[in-house]
CSV table of C-alpha atoms in Angstrom, one decimal:
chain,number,residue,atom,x,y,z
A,3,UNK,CA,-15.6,9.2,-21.1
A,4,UNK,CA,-15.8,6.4,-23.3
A,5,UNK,CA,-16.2,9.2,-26.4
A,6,UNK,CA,-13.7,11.2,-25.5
A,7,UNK,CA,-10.4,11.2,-27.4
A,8,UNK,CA,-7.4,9.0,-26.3
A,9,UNK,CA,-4.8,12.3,-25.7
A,10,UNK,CA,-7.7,13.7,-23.3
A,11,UNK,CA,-8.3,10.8,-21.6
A,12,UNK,CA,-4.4,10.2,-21.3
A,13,UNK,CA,-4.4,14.2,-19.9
A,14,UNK,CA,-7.4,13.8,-17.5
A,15,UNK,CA,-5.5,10.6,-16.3
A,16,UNK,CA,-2.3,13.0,-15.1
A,17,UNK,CA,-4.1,15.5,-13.9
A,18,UNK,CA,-6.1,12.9,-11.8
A,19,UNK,CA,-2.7,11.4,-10.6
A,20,UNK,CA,-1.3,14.9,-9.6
A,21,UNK,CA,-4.0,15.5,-7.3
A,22,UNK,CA,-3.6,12.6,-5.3
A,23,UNK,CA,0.3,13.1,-5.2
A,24,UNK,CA,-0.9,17.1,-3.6
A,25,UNK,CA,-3.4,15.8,-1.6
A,26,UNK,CA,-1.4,12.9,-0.6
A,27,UNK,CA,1.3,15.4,0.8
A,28,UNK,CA,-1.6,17.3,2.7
A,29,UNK,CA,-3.5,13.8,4.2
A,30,UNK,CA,0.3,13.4,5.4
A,31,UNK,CA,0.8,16.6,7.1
A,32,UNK,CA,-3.0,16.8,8.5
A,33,UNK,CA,-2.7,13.2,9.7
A,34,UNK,CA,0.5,13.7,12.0
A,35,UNK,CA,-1.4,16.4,13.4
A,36,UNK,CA,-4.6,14.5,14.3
A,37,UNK,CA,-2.9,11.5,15.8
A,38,UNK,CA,-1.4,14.3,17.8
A,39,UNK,CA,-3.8,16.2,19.1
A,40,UNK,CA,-6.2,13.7,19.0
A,41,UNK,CA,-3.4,11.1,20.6
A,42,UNK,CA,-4.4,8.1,17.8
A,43,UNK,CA,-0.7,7.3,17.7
A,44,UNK,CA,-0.5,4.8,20.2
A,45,UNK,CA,-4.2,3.5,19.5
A,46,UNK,CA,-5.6,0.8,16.5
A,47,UNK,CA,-7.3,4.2,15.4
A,48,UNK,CA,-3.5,6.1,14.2
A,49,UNK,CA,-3.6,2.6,12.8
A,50,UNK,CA,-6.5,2.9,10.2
A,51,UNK,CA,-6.9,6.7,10.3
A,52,UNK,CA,-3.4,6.1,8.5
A,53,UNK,CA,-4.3,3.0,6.2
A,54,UNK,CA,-7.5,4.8,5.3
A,55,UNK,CA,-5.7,8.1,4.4
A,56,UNK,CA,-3.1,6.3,2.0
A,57,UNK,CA,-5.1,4.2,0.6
A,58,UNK,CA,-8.1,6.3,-0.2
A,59,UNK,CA,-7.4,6.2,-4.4
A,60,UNK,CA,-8.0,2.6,-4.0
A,61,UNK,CA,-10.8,2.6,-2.3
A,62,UNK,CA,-12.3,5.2,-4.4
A,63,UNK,CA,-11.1,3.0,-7.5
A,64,UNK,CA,-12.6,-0.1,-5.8
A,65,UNK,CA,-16.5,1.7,-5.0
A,66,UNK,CA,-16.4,2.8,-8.8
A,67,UNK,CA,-15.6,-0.3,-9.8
A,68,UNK,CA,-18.1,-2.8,-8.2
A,69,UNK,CA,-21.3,-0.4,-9.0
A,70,UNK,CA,-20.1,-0.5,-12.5
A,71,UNK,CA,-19.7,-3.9,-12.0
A,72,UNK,CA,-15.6,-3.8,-13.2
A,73,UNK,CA,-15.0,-6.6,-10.8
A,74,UNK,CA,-11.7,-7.3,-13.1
A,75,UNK,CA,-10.4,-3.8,-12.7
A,76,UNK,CA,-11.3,-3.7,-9.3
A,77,UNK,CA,-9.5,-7.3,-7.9
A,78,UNK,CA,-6.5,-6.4,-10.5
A,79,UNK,CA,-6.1,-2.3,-9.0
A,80,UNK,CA,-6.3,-4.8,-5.0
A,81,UNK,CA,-4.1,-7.4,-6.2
A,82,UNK,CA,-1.2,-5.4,-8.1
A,83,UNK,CA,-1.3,-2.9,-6.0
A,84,UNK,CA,0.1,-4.6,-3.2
A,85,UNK,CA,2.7,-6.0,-5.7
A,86,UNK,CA,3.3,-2.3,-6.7
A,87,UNK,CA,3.1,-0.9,-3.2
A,88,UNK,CA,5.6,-3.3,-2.0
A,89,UNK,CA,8.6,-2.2,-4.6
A,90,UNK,CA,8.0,1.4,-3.2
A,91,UNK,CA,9.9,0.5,-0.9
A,92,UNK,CA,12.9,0.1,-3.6
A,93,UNK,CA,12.2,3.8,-4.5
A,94,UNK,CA,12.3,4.8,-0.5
A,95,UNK,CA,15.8,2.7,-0.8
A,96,UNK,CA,17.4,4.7,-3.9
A,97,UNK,CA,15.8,8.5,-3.1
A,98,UNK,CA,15.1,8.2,0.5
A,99,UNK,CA,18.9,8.7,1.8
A,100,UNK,CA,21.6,9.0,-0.4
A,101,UNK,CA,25.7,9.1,-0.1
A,102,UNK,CA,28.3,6.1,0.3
A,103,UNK,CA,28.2,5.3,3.4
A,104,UNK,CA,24.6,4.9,3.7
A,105,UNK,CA,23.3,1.8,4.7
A,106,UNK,CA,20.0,-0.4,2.8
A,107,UNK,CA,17.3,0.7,4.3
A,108,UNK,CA,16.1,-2.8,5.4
A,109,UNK,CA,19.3,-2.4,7.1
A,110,UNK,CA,18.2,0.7,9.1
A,111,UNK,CA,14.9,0.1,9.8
A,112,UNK,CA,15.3,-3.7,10.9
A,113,UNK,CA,13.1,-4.7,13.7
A,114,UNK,CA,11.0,-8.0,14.3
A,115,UNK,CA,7.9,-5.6,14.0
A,116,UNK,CA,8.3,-5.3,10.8
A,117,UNK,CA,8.9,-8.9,10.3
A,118,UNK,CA,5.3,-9.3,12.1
A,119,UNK,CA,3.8,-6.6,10.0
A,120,UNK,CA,5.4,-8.5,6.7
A,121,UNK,CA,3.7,-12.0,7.9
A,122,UNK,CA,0.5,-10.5,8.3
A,123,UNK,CA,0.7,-9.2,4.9
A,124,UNK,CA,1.4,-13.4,3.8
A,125,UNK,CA,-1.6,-14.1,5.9
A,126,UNK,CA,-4.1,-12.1,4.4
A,127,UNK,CA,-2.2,-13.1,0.7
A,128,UNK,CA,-2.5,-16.8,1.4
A,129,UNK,CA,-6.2,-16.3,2.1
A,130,UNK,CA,-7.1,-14.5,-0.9
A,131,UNK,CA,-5.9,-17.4,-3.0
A,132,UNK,CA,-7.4,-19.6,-1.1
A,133,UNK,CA,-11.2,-17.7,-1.4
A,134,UNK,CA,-10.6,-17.9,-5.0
A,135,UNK,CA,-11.4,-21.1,-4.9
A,136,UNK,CA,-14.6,-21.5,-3.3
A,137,UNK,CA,-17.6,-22.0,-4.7
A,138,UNK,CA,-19.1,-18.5,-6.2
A,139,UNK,CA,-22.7,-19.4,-4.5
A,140,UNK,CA,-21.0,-19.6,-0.7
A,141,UNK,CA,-22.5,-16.2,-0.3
A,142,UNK,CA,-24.7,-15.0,2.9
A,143,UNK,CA,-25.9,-11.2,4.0
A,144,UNK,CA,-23.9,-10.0,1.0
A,145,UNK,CA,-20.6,-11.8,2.4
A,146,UNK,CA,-18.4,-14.5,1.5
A,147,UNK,CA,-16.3,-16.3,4.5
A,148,UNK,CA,-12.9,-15.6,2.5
A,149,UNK,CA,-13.6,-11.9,2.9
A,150,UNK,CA,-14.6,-11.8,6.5
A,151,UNK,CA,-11.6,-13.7,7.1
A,152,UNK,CA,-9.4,-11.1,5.5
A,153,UNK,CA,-10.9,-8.4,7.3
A,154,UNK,CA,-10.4,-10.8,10.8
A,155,UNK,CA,-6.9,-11.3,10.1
A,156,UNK,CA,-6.1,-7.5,9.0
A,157,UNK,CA,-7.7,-6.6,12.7
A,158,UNK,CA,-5.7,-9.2,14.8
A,159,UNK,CA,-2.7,-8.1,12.8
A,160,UNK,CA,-3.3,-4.7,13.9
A,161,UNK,CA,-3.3,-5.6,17.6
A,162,UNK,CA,-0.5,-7.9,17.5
A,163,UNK,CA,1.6,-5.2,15.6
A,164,UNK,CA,0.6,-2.2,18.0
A,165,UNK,CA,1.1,-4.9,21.2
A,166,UNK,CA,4.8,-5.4,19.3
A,167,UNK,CA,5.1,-1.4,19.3
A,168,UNK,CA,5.0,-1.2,23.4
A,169,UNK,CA,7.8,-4.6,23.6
A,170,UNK,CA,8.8,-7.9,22.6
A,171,UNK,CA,10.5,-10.6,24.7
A,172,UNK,CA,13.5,-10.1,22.4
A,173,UNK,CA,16.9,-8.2,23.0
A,174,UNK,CA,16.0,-5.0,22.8
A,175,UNK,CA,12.3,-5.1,22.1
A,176,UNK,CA,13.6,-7.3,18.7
A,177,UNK,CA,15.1,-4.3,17.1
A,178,UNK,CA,18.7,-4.3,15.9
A,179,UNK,CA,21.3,-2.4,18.1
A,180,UNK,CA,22.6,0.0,15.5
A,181,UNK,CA,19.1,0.5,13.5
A,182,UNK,CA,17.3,3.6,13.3
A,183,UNK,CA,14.9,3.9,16.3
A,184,UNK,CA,11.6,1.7,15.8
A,185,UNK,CA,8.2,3.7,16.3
A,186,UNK,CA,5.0,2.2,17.2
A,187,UNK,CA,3.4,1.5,13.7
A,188,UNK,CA,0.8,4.3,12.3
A,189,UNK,CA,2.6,7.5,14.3
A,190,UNK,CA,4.9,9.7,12.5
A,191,UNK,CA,7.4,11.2,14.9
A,192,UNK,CA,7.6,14.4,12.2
A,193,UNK,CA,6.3,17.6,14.7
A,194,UNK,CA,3.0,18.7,13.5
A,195,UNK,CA,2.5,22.1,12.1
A,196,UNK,CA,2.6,24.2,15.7
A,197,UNK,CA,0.6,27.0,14.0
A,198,UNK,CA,-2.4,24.8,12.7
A,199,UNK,CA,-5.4,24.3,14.9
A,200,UNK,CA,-7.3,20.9,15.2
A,201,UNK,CA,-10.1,22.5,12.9
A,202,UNK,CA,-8.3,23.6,10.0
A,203,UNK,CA,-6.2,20.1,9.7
A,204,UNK,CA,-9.8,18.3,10.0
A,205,UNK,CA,-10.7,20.6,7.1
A,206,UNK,CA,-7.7,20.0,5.3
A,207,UNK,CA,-8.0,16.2,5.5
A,208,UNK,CA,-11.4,16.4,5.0
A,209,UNK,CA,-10.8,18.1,1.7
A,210,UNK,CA,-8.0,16.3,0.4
A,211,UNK,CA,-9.1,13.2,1.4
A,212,UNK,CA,-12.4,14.6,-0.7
A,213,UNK,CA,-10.2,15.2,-3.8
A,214,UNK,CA,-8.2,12.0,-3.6
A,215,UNK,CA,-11.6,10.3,-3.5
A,216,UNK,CA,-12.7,12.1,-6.8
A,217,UNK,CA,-9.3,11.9,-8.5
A,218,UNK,CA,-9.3,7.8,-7.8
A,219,UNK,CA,-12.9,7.9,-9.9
A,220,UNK,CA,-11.7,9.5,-12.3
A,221,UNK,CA,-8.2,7.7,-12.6
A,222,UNK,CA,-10.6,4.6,-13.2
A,223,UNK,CA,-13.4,5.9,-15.7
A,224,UNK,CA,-10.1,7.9,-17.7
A,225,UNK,CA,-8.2,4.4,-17.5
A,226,UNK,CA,-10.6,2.5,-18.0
A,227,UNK,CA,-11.7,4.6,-21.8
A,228,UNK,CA,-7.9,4.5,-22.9
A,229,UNK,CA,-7.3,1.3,-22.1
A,230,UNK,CA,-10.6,0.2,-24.4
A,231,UNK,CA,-9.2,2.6,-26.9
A,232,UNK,CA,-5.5,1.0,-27.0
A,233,UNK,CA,-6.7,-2.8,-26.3
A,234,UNK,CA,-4.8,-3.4,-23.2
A,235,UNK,CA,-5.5,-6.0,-20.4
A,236,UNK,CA,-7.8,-4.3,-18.3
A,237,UNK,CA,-5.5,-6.9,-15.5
A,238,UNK,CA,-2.5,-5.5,-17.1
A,239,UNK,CA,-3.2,-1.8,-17.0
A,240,UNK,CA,-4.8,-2.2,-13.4
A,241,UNK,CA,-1.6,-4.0,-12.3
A,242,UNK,CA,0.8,-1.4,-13.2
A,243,UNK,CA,-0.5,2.0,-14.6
A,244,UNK,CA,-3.1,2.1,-12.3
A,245,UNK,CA,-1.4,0.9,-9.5
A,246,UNK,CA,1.7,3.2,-9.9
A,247,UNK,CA,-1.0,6.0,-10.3
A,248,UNK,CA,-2.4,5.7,-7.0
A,249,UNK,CA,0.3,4.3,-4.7
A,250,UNK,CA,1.6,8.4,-5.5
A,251,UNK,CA,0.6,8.6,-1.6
A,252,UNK,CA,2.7,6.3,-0.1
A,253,UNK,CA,5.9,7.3,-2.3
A,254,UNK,CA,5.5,10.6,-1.2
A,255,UNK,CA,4.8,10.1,2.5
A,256,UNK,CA,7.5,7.4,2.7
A,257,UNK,CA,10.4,10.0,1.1
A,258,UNK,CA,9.4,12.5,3.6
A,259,UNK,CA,9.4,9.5,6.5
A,260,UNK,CA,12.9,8.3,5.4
A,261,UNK,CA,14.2,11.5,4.7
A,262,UNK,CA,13.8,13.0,8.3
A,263,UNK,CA,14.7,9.6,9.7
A,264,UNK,CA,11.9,7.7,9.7
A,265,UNK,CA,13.0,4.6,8.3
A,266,UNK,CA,10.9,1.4,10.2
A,267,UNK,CA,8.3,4.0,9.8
A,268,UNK,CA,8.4,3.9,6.3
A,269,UNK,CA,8.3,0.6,5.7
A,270,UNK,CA,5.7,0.1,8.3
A,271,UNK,CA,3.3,2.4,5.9
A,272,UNK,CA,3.9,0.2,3.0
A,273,UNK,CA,3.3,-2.7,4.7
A,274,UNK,CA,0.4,-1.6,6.7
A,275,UNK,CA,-1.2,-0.1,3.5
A,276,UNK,CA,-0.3,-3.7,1.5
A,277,UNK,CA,-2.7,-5.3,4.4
A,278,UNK,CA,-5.4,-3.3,4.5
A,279,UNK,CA,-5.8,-3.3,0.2
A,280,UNK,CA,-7.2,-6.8,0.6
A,281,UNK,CA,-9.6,-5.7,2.8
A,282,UNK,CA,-11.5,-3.5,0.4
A,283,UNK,CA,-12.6,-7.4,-1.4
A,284,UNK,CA,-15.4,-7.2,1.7
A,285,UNK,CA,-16.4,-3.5,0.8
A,286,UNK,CA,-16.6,-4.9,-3.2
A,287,UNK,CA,-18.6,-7.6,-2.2
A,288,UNK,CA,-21.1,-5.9,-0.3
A,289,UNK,CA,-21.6,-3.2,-2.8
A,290,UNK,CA,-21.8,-5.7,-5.6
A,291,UNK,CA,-23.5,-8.8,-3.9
A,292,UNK,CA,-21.6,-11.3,-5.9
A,293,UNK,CA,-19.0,-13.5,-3.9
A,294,UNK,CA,-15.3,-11.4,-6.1
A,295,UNK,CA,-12.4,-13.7,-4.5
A,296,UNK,CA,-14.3,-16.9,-6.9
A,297,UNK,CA,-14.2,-14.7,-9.5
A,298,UNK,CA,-10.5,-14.1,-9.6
A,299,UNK,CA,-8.9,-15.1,-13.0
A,300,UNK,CA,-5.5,-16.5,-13.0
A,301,UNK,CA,-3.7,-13.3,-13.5
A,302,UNK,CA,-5.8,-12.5,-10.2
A,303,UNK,CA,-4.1,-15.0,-8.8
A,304,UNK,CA,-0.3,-14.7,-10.3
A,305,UNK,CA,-0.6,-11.1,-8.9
A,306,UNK,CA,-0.9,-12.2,-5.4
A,307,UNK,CA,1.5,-14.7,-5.2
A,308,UNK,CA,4.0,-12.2,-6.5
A,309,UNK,CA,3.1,-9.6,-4.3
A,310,UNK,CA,3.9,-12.3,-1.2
A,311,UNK,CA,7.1,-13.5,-2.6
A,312,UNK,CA,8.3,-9.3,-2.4
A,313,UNK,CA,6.9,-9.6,0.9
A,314,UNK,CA,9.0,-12.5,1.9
A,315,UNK,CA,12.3,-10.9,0.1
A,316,UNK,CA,12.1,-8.2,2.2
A,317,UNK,CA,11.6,-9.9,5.5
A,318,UNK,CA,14.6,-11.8,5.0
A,319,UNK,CA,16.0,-8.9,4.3
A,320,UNK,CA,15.2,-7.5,7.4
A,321,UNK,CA,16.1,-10.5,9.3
A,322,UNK,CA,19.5,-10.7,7.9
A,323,UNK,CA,20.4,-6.8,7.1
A,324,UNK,CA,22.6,-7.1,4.2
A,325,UNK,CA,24.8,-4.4,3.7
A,326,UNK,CA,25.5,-5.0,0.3
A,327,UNK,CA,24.4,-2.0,-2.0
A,328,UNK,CA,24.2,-2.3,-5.5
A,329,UNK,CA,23.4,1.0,-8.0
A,330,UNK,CA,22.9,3.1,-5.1
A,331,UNK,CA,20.0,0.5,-3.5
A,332,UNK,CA,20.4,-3.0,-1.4
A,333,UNK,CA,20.7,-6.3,-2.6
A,334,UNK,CA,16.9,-7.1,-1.4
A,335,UNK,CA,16.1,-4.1,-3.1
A,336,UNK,CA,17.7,-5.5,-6.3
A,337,UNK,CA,16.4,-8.6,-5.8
A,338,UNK,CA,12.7,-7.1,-5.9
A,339,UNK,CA,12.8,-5.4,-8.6
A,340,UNK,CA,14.2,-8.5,-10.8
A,341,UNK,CA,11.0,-10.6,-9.6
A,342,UNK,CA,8.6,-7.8,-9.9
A,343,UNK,CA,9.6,-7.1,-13.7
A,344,UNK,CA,10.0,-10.5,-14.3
A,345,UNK,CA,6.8,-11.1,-12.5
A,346,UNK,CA,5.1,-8.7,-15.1
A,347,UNK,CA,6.2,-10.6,-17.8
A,348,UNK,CA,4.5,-13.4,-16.9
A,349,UNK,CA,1.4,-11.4,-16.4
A,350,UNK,CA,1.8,-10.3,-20.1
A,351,UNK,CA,2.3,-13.9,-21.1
A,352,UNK,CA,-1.0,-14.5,-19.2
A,353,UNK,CA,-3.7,-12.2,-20.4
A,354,UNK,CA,-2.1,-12.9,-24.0
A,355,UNK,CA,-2.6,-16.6,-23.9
């Protein structure tokens, strides 16, 4: 694509980016009726089935980028994407529900699962900076420790959040007595489509899940042209652009989550999604057979630490449920979005330097 002029590239870039909004839509739908009929709800299986589903651009952009050997784009797409993913939940605050006497949505959805689901999130952060600085040679079958540890962590956190889902030893279960209702993490309490059998909603994940793959290649090879063309930080454009481009899934499912009352839901996605991204540093590695946590530049680095100190805002946040809404979102919410801009100048200041 490298030929191809800048306006196309910047054109096959939003077409690739409205596919995985459609097919986003459709993995939604199709996936509330597999974990129903299929009953992966209440199982670690509704738990990856969903990770998989949402994150499927970045996995895509990740596979593209270690055979090419685009570790940078890769760790930066990873990195700031969790960063990104994690002021979604600022747009599923401002768009989600609307009216005056509507409450933050950290507010609503407060339970100490999501507190747990927000630590694990830390965990798996804290590890990838510390990876970074091992030795590049500590390398064995095609894996580093750092990236097996990730992918250890990301499990246990999965059974510790679904053991949460069936009670705590907490006043009620450690949710909030006025919030919305808590669901066990990775099942949507949306009905699935009564008039849509098992095989067509296999066929229609199957396919979107298809065409998200293809549109996340595509995002990357278009992205990765203009941004040669224009001169921008390929850790810059991978941080935000890219990141915005293909966390289109999880905005869309999260509106439909928090719209029909969904809340703890919601944010459950986004932080359930914001775990799993670091795993796909073991699926880089293995494809490219180079140790990519050692490799991590500084903005690598910035990028993560930012992305757990949104984490953390919103964990107080939904320890302490502040009512407080300013310009229609809550004061965590406000809060987020000042570190994650100002957290984006310092990136800039970074790759300039």
């Amino acid at each position: 694509m490298d030929s191809l002029p800048l306006w196309l590239l910047v054109l096959i870039f939003v077409g690739g980016a409205a596919v995985i909004w459609i097919a986003g839509i459709q993995l939604s739908k199709t996936t509330d009726v597999l974990d129903d009929r299929l009953h992966l709800g209440s199982a670690l299986g509704g738990l990856i089935v969903l990770a998989v589903a949402t994150n499927l651009p970045e996995i895509a952009i990740t596979v593209s980028a270690a055979v090419s050997g685009s570790i940078e784009v890769a760790a930066g797409n990873i990195l700031g994407g969790v960063a990104l993913q994690t002021v979604v939940i600022v747009i599923l605050d401002a768009f989600g529900r609307r009216g005056k006497n509507v409450n933050p949505i950290t507010y609503r959805a407060a339970s100490l699962g999501l507190v747990l689901e927000a630590v694990v999130v830390v965990a798996v952060l804290a590890v990838v900076i510390a990876g970074s600085q091992l030795p590049p040679g500590l390398i064995a079958f095609r894996l580093t420790p750092d990236v097996v540890l990730i992918a250890g962590i990301w499990a246990v956190g999965l059974f510790l959040v679904q053991r949460a889902g069936k009670g705590l030893p907490w006043h009620q279960s450690g949710a909030a007595p006025d919030t919305t209702v808590p669901q066990r993490s990775g099942h949507r309490t949306r009905k699935p489509v009564a008039r849509m059998g098992t095989g067509k909603a296999v066929a229609i994940f199957s396919v979107s899940a298809l065409a998200t793959l293809v549109a996340g290649v595509v995002l990357e090879r278009a992205g990765d042209a203009a941004v040669s063309q224009i001169g921008l930080s390929g850790v810059l454009f991978g941080a935000t652009v890219l990141a915005l481009a293909t966390s289109l899934p999880e905005i869309s499912t999260g509106l439909q989550a928090v719209k029909q009352g969904d809340d703890n839901l919601a944010i459950s996605d986004i932080f359930g999604g914001n775990a799993f991204l670091p795993v796909l540093f073991l699926v880089a590695t293995l494809i490219s057979g180079k140790a990519v946590l050692p490799q991590a530049n500084a903005s690598d680095i910035y990028l993560t630490a930012l992305a757990a100190l949104l984490t953390v805002v919103y964990a107080v946040g939904l320890v302490f449920r502040p009512k407080t809404r300013i310009a229609g979102i809550g004061i965590d919410s406000v809060i987020v979005v000042l570190l994650y801009f100002a957290g984006i100048g310092g990136l800039v200041a970074i790759t300039i330097s």
